[in-house]
Coordinates of C-alpha atoms in Angstrom, one line a residue:
M1 CA 84.0 88.4 105.5
K2 CA 83.8 89.7 101.9
Y3 CA 82.0 92.8 100.9
A4 CA 80.8 93.7 97.3
G5 CA 79.0 96.4 95.9
R6 CA 78.8 98.8 92.9
L7 CA 80.8 101.7 93.5
A8 CA 79.4 104.9 91.8
L9 CA 82.1 107.3 91.1
T10 CA 80.6 110.5 90.3
A11 CA 78.4 111.3 93.2
V12 CA 79.9 112.7 96.5
V13 CA 78.5 111.6 100.0
A14 CA 77.0 114.6 101.9
G15 CA 78.1 115.7 105.3
V16 CA 81.7 117.1 106.1
L17 CA 84.3 114.9 107.8
S18 CA 85.9 117.3 110.6
L19 CA 89.6 116.6 111.6
A20 CA 90.2 114.2 114.3
A21 CA 92.9 116.0 116.4
C22 CA 95.7 114.6 118.7
G23 CA 95.5 117.2 121.8
T24 CA 95.4 114.3 124.2
D25 CA 96.5 110.6 124.8
D26 CA 92.7 110.1 126.6
N27 CA 91.1 107.9 124.4
T28 CA 88.2 107.0 126.8
T29 CA 85.7 109.5 125.7
S30 CA 83.5 108.2 122.8
R31 CA 83.3 110.2 119.5
T32 CA 81.0 110.1 116.5
A33 CA 83.0 109.1 113.5
G34 CA 85.4 112.2 112.4
E35 CA 84.2 114.3 115.3
P36 CA 87.2 116.8 116.2
V37 CA 88.9 116.9 119.4
S38 CA 89.5 120.4 120.8
G39 CA 93.2 122.0 120.7
G40 CA 93.9 120.9 116.8
P41 CA 96.7 118.3 115.9
V42 CA 100.1 118.9 116.7
G43 CA 103.3 117.2 115.9
T44 CA 105.3 115.8 112.9
V45 CA 104.4 112.4 111.2
N46 CA 106.8 110.9 108.3
A47 CA 105.3 108.9 105.6
A48 CA 106.5 107.5 102.1
G49 CA 105.5 105.6 99.1
S50 CA 103.4 106.0 95.8
S51 CA 104.9 108.6 93.5
A52 CA 101.5 108.4 91.7
Q53 CA 99.8 110.0 94.5
A54 CA 102.5 112.7 94.9
N55 CA 100.5 115.6 93.5
A56 CA 97.4 114.7 95.8
M57 CA 99.7 114.6 98.7
A58 CA 101.2 117.8 98.1
E59 CA 97.9 119.5 97.8
W60 CA 96.5 117.7 101.0
K61 CA 99.6 118.6 103.1
K62 CA 99.5 122.3 102.1
A63 CA 95.9 122.6 103.0
F64 CA 95.9 120.6 106.1
Q65 CA 99.2 122.3 107.4
S66 CA 97.6 125.8 106.7
S67 CA 94.5 124.9 108.9
N68 CA 96.6 123.2 111.5
P69 CA 99.9 125.1 112.0
G70 CA 101.1 123.0 114.8
A71 CA 100.9 119.9 112.4
S72 CA 103.6 118.7 109.8
V73 CA 103.2 115.8 107.5
N74 CA 106.5 114.8 105.7
Y75 CA 105.9 112.5 102.6
Q76 CA 108.7 111.1 100.5
P77 CA 107.4 109.9 97.1
S78 CA 109.9 107.0 96.8
G79 CA 107.8 104.5 95.2
S80 CA 105.1 102.0 96.5
G81 CA 107.5 99.3 97.2
A82 CA 110.0 101.4 98.9
G83 CA 107.3 102.9 101.0
V84 CA 105.7 99.8 102.0
Q85 CA 109.1 98.5 103.2
A86 CA 109.8 101.7 105.1
F87 CA 106.4 101.0 106.8
I88 CA 107.3 97.4 107.7
Q89 CA 110.7 98.6 109.0
G90 CA 108.7 101.3 111.2
T91 CA 110.6 104.3 109.8
V92 CA 107.3 105.7 108.6
A93 CA 103.8 106.0 110.2
F94 CA 102.1 105.1 107.1
A95 CA 103.0 104.2 103.4
G96 CA 101.1 105.2 100.0
S97 CA 100.9 102.1 97.7
D98 CA 98.9 101.8 94.4
S99 CA 98.7 98.2 95.5
A100 CA 97.2 96.6 98.6
L101 CA 99.6 94.7 100.7
S102 CA 100.4 91.0 99.6
A103 CA 99.8 88.1 102.0
R104 CA 103.5 88.1 102.9
E105 CA 103.7 92.0 103.1
S106 CA 100.6 91.9 105.5
A107 CA 102.2 89.5 107.9
Q108 CA 105.3 91.5 108.1
A109 CA 103.3 94.7 108.7
D110 CA 101.1 93.1 111.1
A111 CA 104.3 92.1 113.1
R112 CA 105.3 95.7 112.9
C113 CA 102.1 97.1 114.2
G114 CA 102.4 94.6 117.2
T115 CA 99.1 95.0 119.0
G116 CA 97.0 95.6 115.9
K117 CA 96.7 94.7 112.1
A118 CA 98.0 96.8 109.3
I119 CA 95.1 98.1 107.1
N120 CA 94.8 99.1 103.4
L121 CA 92.9 102.3 103.1
P122 CA 91.9 103.4 99.5
M123 CA 92.2 107.1 99.3
V124 CA 92.8 108.1 95.5
T125 CA 91.5 106.9 92.5
G126 CA 94.1 107.2 89.6
P127 CA 93.6 106.1 86.2
V128 CA 96.9 104.8 84.5
A129 CA 97.3 106.5 81.1
V130 CA 99.3 104.8 78.3
V131 CA 101.4 107.9 77.0
Y132 CA 103.3 108.2 73.9
N133 CA 105.4 110.8 71.9
L134 CA 104.5 110.7 68.3
P135 CA 104.1 114.1 66.7
G136 CA 101.2 114.2 64.3
V137 CA 99.7 111.2 65.6
D138 CA 96.9 111.6 67.9
G139 CA 94.3 109.3 69.1
L140 CA 96.4 106.2 68.9
Q141 CA 94.5 103.1 69.6
L142 CA 96.2 100.0 71.4
S143 CA 94.9 96.7 72.4
P144 CA 96.1 94.7 75.2
R145 CA 97.8 92.1 72.9
T146 CA 99.5 95.0 71.2
L147 CA 100.6 96.6 74.5
S148 CA 101.9 93.2 75.8
G149 CA 104.1 92.8 72.6
I150 CA 105.3 96.5 72.8
F151 CA 106.4 96.2 76.4
N152 CA 107.8 92.7 76.1
S153 CA 110.1 94.1 73.1
E154 CA 108.4 91.9 70.7
I155 CA 106.8 94.8 68.8
T156 CA 109.7 97.4 68.1
K157 CA 108.6 99.6 65.2
W158 CA 105.6 101.9 65.2
D159 CA 104.4 100.7 61.8
D160 CA 104.5 97.0 62.9
P161 CA 101.5 95.2 61.5
A162 CA 100.0 95.0 64.9
V163 CA 100.0 98.5 65.6
K164 CA 98.5 99.2 61.9
A165 CA 95.9 96.7 62.8
D166 CA 94.6 98.8 65.9
N167 CA 94.8 102.0 63.7
P168 CA 93.9 101.2 60.2
E169 CA 93.2 104.6 59.0
V170 CA 96.6 106.4 60.9
K171 CA 99.8 106.7 58.9
L172 CA 102.3 105.4 61.4
P173 CA 105.9 106.5 61.2
S174 CA 108.7 103.8 60.5
I175 CA 110.8 104.7 63.6
A176 CA 111.8 102.5 66.6
I177 CA 109.6 102.3 69.6
Q178 CA 111.1 103.3 72.9
A179 CA 109.3 101.5 75.6
F180 CA 109.9 103.0 79.1
H181 CA 109.2 101.2 82.3
R182 CA 109.4 102.2 86.0
S183 CA 112.9 101.2 87.3
D184 CA 111.9 101.2 90.8
E185 CA 109.4 99.0 92.4
S186 CA 106.1 100.4 91.5
G187 CA 102.2 100.0 92.3
T188 CA 101.6 101.6 89.1
S189 CA 103.8 98.8 87.4
D190 CA 101.8 96.2 89.3
N191 CA 98.7 97.5 88.1
F192 CA 99.6 97.8 84.4
T193 CA 101.0 94.4 84.5
K194 CA 98.0 93.1 86.2
F195 CA 96.1 94.5 83.2
L196 CA 98.4 93.0 80.7
K197 CA 98.3 89.7 82.7
A198 CA 94.6 89.6 82.6
T199 CA 93.9 90.7 79.1
G200 CA 96.9 90.5 76.8
D201 CA 99.7 88.0 76.0
W202 CA 102.0 88.9 79.0
P203 CA 104.1 86.1 79.9
Y204 CA 105.3 87.4 83.3
E205 CA 103.8 87.4 86.8
A206 CA 102.3 90.8 87.9
E207 CA 104.6 92.6 90.3
K208 CA 105.8 96.0 91.4
A209 CA 109.3 95.2 90.0
W210 CA 109.5 95.3 86.3
P211 CA 110.6 91.7 84.9
A212 CA 114.1 92.0 83.4
E213 CA 113.3 89.6 80.7
A214 CA 111.0 92.2 79.1
R215 CA 113.8 94.6 78.7
G216 CA 112.9 98.1 77.6
Q217 CA 114.3 101.5 79.2
G218 CA 113.8 102.3 82.9
A219 CA 113.0 105.7 84.6
K220 CA 112.6 106.3 88.2
G221 CA 109.2 107.4 89.7
S222 CA 106.1 108.9 87.9
D223 CA 107.8 112.1 87.2
G224 CA 110.7 110.3 85.7
I225 CA 108.4 108.5 83.4
A226 CA 106.8 111.6 82.3
A227 CA 110.1 113.4 81.6
A228 CA 111.5 110.3 79.6
V229 CA 108.4 110.2 77.3
K230 CA 108.2 114.0 76.8
G231 CA 111.9 114.2 75.9
T232 CA 111.9 111.1 73.6
E233 CA 110.4 110.9 70.1
G234 CA 108.9 107.5 69.6
A235 CA 108.5 106.8 73.2
I236 CA 105.7 104.9 75.3
S237 CA 105.0 104.3 78.7
Y238 CA 102.2 104.2 81.4
V239 CA 101.8 106.8 84.2
E240 CA 99.0 107.9 86.4
L241 CA 96.6 110.3 84.8
S242 CA 97.7 113.6 86.7
F243 CA 101.3 113.3 85.7
A244 CA 100.2 112.7 81.9
E245 CA 98.1 115.9 82.2
N246 CA 100.6 117.9 84.0
S247 CA 103.3 117.0 81.2
R248 CA 100.6 117.5 78.3
L249 CA 101.5 114.0 77.1
Q250 CA 99.5 112.2 74.2
K251 CA 97.4 109.6 75.6
A252 CA 96.3 106.3 73.7
K253 CA 92.8 104.9 73.6
V254 CA 92.9 101.5 75.2
A255 CA 90.6 98.5 74.2
N256 CA 88.6 97.0 77.1
G257 CA 87.4 93.5 77.5
S258 CA 84.9 93.9 74.8
G259 CA 87.3 95.3 72.3
E260 CA 86.1 98.7 72.4
F261 CA 88.7 101.5 72.1
V262 CA 88.1 103.8 74.9
E263 CA 89.5 107.4 75.7
L264 CA 90.7 107.8 79.2
T265 CA 88.4 110.2 81.1
P266 CA 87.4 110.3 84.9
E267 CA 84.0 109.1 83.7
S268 CA 85.3 106.3 81.5
A269 CA 87.7 105.2 84.3
G270 CA 84.9 105.5 86.9
K271 CA 82.9 102.8 84.9
T272 CA 85.5 100.2 85.9
V273 CA 85.8 101.4 89.3
E274 CA 82.0 100.9 89.7
A275 CA 82.6 97.3 89.5
A276 CA 85.2 97.2 92.2
E277 CA 85.0 94.5 94.8
I278 CA 86.0 95.1 98.5
V279 CA 87.8 91.7 99.5
G280 CA 89.4 92.9 102.7
T281 CA 87.9 92.1 106.1
G282 CA 86.8 94.5 108.9
N283 CA 88.6 97.9 108.4
D284 CA 91.2 96.4 105.8
L285 CA 89.5 97.7 102.6
K286 CA 91.5 95.9 99.8
L287 CA 89.9 96.2 96.5
E288 CA 89.7 93.7 93.6
I289 CA 89.4 95.4 90.1
D290 CA 88.1 93.7 87.0
Y291 CA 90.8 94.5 84.5
G292 CA 89.0 92.7 81.7
T293 CA 85.6 94.6 82.2
K294 CA 83.4 94.7 79.3
V295 CA 81.2 97.5 80.3
A296 CA 80.4 99.8 77.3
G297 CA 82.6 102.9 77.6
A298 CA 84.8 101.6 80.4
Y299 CA 88.5 102.4 80.4
P300 CA 90.2 99.2 81.6
I301 CA 93.5 100.5 83.3
V302 CA 92.9 101.9 86.8
L303 CA 94.5 101.9 90.1
V304 CA 93.5 102.9 93.4
T305 CA 96.2 104.3 95.8
Y306 CA 96.0 103.3 99.4
E307 CA 97.2 104.6 102.8
I308 CA 98.7 101.8 104.7
T309 CA 98.9 102.1 108.6
C310 CA 98.2 100.3 111.8
E311 CA 94.7 99.9 113.0
K312 CA 96.4 99.8 116.4
G313 CA 100.0 100.0 117.4
L314 CA 101.3 103.2 116.5
P315 CA 102.4 105.3 119.6
A316 CA 99.5 107.6 120.8
A317 CA 100.5 110.9 119.7
E318 CA 101.5 109.5 116.1
A319 CA 98.2 107.6 115.8
N320 CA 96.1 110.6 116.5
L321 CA 98.1 112.8 113.9
V322 CA 97.8 110.1 111.4
R323 CA 94.3 109.8 112.0
S324 CA 93.6 113.6 111.8
F325 CA 95.4 113.9 108.4
L326 CA 93.8 111.0 107.0
A327 CA 90.4 112.0 108.0
Y328 CA 91.1 115.3 106.1
T329 CA 92.2 113.4 103.1
A330 CA 89.0 111.2 103.1
G331 CA 86.8 114.1 104.0
D332 CA 84.7 116.1 101.5
E333 CA 87.3 118.8 101.1
G334 CA 90.3 116.4 100.6
Q335 CA 88.3 114.3 98.1
Q336 CA 87.0 117.3 96.4
A337 CA 90.5 118.7 95.8
L338 CA 91.2 115.5 93.6
G339 CA 89.3 116.4 90.6
G340 CA 91.1 119.6 89.8
I341 CA 94.6 117.9 89.6
G342 CA 94.1 114.8 87.5
Y343 CA 92.8 112.4 90.0
A344 CA 89.1 111.3 90.9
P345 CA 87.5 111.0 94.4
L346 CA 86.7 107.8 96.2
P347 CA 83.2 106.4 95.1
P348 CA 80.5 107.1 97.6
G349 CA 80.0 103.5 98.4
L350 CA 83.6 103.3 99.7
V351 CA 84.4 106.6 101.1
G352 CA 82.1 106.3 104.2
K353 CA 83.8 102.9 105.0
V354 CA 87.3 104.6 104.6
R355 CA 86.0 107.3 107.2
T356 CA 84.9 104.9 109.7
A357 CA 88.3 102.8 109.4
I358 CA 90.3 105.9 109.9
D359 CA 88.3 106.9 113.0
A360 CA 89.3 103.4 114.5
I361 CA 92.9 104.1 114.4
S362 CA 94.5 104.3 117.8

């Protein structure tokens, strides 16, 4: 079954989602979605994956553990690909990924879950910034075709005619472009190359692993990318907005499907997320994003980070703790915390479905 809808980013669904706690293995008593169980969650849960959501996860863990001193959440920001593999192998209870599971990964994850299926739960809206290091050159504009040329090592100087055409009134330095990409398997790379494939002249498939043929320089994790760009004059890369802001990196305006160069803001990214379509079934809330959006003022490179776990099949105590923690992250307090650290809350048309799906974890 396919669900579609316009997802408004700026509003917040009313009502507070209380934590679902794990004080008992008795699941026979019916509960309203998000209704707390007395006693509070207790135990430790291990998770790994997306480094793009590392800052959000750190904020969530701190608040959740402060309110629930008997609970501990260990999250390793190892990258989306590594996190998904760890979940498939059964070494973590949930994975963070900037891309939903592929068909092959879904089959493997379902086999891991055993009695239930693996579900993709959108949790964070994270716009992807094109960041660069060119002192004195602010407000750089880049089209998808130019970005494809840069990251495919075809455009190698900042004063190349293609870059000049995007920036007719800017004096560009005649220095080499140092293009950085993620060296680890990354959902951010997956989303960025999906954008290039859909809108530019990108000759490779969109994948978590960067294509070796494109060359360039690799850096591990979102923090590694931010550090590489900050420390290298002439550098350019792609990274989730919170890391760009934390490192005070220059951010390029990117042309959307109509050719309009758009500055990255939560509002401009929200216009693209508005058109996202839910293409999963049941409690699997996989999204499809239109990277070629022609909506006026829409910034086109966005990602949604998912928490991937078993709808059913985790050990009872582990399932209860995962449910409790994710209920917090999807609740009003968890979502409202995102705005102050470079992310955006889930659209209200989606967040209610996420809360319902979380409450079904058992």
